[in-house]
Tab-separated table of C-alpha atoms in Angstrom:
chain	number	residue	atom	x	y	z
A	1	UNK	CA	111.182	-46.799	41.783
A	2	UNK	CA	107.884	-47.506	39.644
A	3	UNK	CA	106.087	-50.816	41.595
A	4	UNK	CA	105.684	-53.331	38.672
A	5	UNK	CA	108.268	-52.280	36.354
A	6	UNK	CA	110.118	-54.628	34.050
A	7	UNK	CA	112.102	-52.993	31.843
A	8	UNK	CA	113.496	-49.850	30.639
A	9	UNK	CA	114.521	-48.768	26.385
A	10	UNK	CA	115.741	-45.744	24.699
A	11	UNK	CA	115.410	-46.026	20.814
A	12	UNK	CA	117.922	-43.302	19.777
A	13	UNK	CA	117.547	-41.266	22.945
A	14	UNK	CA	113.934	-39.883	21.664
A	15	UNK	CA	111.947	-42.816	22.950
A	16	UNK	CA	111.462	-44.467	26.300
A	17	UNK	CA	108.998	-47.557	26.399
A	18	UNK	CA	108.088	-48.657	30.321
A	19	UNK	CA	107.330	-51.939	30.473
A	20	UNK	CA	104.820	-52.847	33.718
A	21	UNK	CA	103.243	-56.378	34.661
A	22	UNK	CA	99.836	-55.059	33.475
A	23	UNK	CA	100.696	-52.877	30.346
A	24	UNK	CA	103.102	-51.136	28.175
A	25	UNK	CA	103.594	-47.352	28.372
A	26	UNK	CA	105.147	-45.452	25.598
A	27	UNK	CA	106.534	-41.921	25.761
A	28	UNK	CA	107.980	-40.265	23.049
A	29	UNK	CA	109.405	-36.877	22.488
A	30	UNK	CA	110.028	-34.578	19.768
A	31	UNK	CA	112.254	-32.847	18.055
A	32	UNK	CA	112.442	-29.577	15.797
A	33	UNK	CA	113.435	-30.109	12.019
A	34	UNK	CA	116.909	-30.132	11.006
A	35	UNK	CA	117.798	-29.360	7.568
A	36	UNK	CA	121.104	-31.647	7.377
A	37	UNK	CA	122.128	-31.045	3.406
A	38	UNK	CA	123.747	-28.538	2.757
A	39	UNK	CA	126.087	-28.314	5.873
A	40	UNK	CA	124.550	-26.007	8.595
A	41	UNK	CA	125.556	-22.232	8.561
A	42	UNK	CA	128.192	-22.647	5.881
A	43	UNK	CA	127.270	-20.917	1.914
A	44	UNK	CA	127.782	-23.000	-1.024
A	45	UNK	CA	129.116	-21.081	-4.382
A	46	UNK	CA	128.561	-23.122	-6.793
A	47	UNK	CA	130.468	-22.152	-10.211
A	48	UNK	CA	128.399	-22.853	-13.430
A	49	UNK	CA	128.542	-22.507	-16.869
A	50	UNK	CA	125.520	-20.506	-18.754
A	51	UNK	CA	122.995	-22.670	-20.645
A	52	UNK	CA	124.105	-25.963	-18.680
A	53	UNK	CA	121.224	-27.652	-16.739
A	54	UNK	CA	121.887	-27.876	-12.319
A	55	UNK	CA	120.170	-29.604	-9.627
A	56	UNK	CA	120.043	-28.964	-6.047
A	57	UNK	CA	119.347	-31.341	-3.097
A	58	UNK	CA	118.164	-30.236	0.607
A	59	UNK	CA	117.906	-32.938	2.944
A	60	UNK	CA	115.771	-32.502	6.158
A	61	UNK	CA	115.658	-34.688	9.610
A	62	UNK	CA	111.744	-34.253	11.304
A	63	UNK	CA	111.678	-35.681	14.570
A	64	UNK	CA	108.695	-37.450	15.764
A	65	UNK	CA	105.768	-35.624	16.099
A	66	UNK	CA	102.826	-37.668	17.383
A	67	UNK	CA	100.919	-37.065	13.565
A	68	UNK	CA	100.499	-38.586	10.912
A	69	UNK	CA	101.228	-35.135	8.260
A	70	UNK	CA	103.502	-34.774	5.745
A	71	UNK	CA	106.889	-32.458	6.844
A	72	UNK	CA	106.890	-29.298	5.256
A	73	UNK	CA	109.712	-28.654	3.212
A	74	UNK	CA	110.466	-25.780	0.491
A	75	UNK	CA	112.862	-23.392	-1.844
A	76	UNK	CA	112.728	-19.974	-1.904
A	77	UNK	CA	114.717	-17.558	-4.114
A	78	UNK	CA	115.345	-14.395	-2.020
A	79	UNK	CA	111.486	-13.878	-0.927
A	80	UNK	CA	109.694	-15.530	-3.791
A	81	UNK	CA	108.474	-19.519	-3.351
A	82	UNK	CA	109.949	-21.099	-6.150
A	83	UNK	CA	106.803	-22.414	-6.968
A	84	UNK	CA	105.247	-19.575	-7.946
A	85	UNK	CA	108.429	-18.857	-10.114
A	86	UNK	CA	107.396	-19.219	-14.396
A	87	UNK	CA	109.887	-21.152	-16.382
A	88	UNK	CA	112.869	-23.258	-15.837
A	89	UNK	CA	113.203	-23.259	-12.043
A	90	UNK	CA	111.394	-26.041	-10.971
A	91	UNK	CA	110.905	-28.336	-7.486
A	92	UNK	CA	111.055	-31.729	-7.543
A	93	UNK	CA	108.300	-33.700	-5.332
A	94	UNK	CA	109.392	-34.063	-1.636
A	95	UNK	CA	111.270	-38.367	-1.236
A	96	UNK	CA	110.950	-40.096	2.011
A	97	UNK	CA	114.224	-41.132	2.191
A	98	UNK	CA	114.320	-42.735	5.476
A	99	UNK	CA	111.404	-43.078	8.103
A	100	UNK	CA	111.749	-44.949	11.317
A	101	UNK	CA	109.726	-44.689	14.169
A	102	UNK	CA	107.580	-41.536	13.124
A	103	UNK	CA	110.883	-39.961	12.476
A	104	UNK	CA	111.219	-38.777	8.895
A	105	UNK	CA	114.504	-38.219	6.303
A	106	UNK	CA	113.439	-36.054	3.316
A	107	UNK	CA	114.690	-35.005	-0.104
A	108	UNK	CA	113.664	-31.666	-1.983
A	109	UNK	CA	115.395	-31.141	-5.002
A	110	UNK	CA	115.495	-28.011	-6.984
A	111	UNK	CA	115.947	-27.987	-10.760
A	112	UNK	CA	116.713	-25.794	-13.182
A	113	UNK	CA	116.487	-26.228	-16.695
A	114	UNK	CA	119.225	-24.380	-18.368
A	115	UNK	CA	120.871	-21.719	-16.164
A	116	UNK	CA	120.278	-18.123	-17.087
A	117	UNK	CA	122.114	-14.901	-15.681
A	118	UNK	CA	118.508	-14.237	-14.511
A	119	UNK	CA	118.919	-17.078	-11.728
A	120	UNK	CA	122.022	-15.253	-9.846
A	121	UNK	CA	120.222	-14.711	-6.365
A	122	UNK	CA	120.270	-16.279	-3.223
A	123	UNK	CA	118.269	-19.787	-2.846
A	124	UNK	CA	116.601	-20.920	0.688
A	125	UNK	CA	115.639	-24.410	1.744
A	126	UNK	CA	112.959	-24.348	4.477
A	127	UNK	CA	112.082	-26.876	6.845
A	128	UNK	CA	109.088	-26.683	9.470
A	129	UNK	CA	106.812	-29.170	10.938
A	130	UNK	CA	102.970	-28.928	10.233
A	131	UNK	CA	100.945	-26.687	12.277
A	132	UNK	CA	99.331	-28.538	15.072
A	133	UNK	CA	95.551	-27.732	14.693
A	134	UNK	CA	93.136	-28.950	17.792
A	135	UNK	CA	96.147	-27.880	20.370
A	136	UNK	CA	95.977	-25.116	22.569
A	137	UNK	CA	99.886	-24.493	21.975
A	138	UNK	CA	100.360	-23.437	18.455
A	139	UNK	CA	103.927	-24.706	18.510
A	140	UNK	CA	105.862	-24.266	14.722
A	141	UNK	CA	109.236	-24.898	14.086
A	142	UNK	CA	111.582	-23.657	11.586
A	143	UNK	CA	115.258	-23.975	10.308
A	144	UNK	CA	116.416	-22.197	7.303
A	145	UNK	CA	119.655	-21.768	5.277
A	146	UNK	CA	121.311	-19.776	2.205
A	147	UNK	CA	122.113	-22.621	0.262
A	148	UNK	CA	123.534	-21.473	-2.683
A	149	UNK	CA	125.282	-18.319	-4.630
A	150	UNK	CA	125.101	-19.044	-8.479
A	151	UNK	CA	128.209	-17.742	-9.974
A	152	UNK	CA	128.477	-17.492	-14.364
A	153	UNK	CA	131.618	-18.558	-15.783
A	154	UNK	CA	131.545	-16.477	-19.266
């Protein structure tokens, strides 16, 4: 038993406030990123017709961190960033879609123009949380998934 204490809350089972008769103490943990869309460990094929435009969504959970940096989130086709891709394939800019608490929802959506035969490959959403700089502990975390299989319907 803590002399003093008033109270005790859990926020989503991630944060515990302690509330004493002379302060407030907050501790908070964190959490790894999740990348929630698409499903975990499960392909997408995705059947398409040649010349018709597509887009893409990955959603990502990041946990609270204790920092005020932007999640990194990205595609990759096989091991190129699709950033550094020329022409149709494009990225869209990462939406917040939810943020609570430090705790962030994000959207990364990847376009493509017109869909070539050129584009059958394998496509990779990444999600890690910012290097910690100043910290003894480098810690980086990382989830990854095949997202998609373009198939062309002649």
């Amino acid at each position: 038993m803590i002399d003093g204490l008033t109270g005790l809350w859990s926020g989503k089972g991630r944060e515990y406030k302690l509330e004493k008769t002379w302060g407030t103490y907050t501790l908070q943990t964190t959490q790894p990123p999740k990348v929630l869309f698409p499903p975990a460990r499960q392909d997408t094929a995705i059947e398409i017709t040649p010349g018709m435009p597509l887009s893409l969504d990955c959603k990502a959970f990041f946990g609270y961190s204790g920092e005020n940096r932007e999640p990194i989130i990205y595609w990759m086709k096989g091991e190129k960033f699709v950033e550094e891709l020329a022409g149709h394939i494009k990225e869209s800019e990462v939406r917040i879609l939810r943020e609570h608490l430090g705790e962030k929802e994000v959207q990364l959506s990847l376009t493509f123009d017109a869909v070539e035969e050129a584009d059958l490959a394998n496509y990779t959403c990444y999600a890690r949380e910012p290097h910690r700089e100043g910290q003894r502990e480098c810690y980086t975390a990382e989830e990854r998934w095949i997202t998609l299989c373009l198939f062309l319907i002649f």
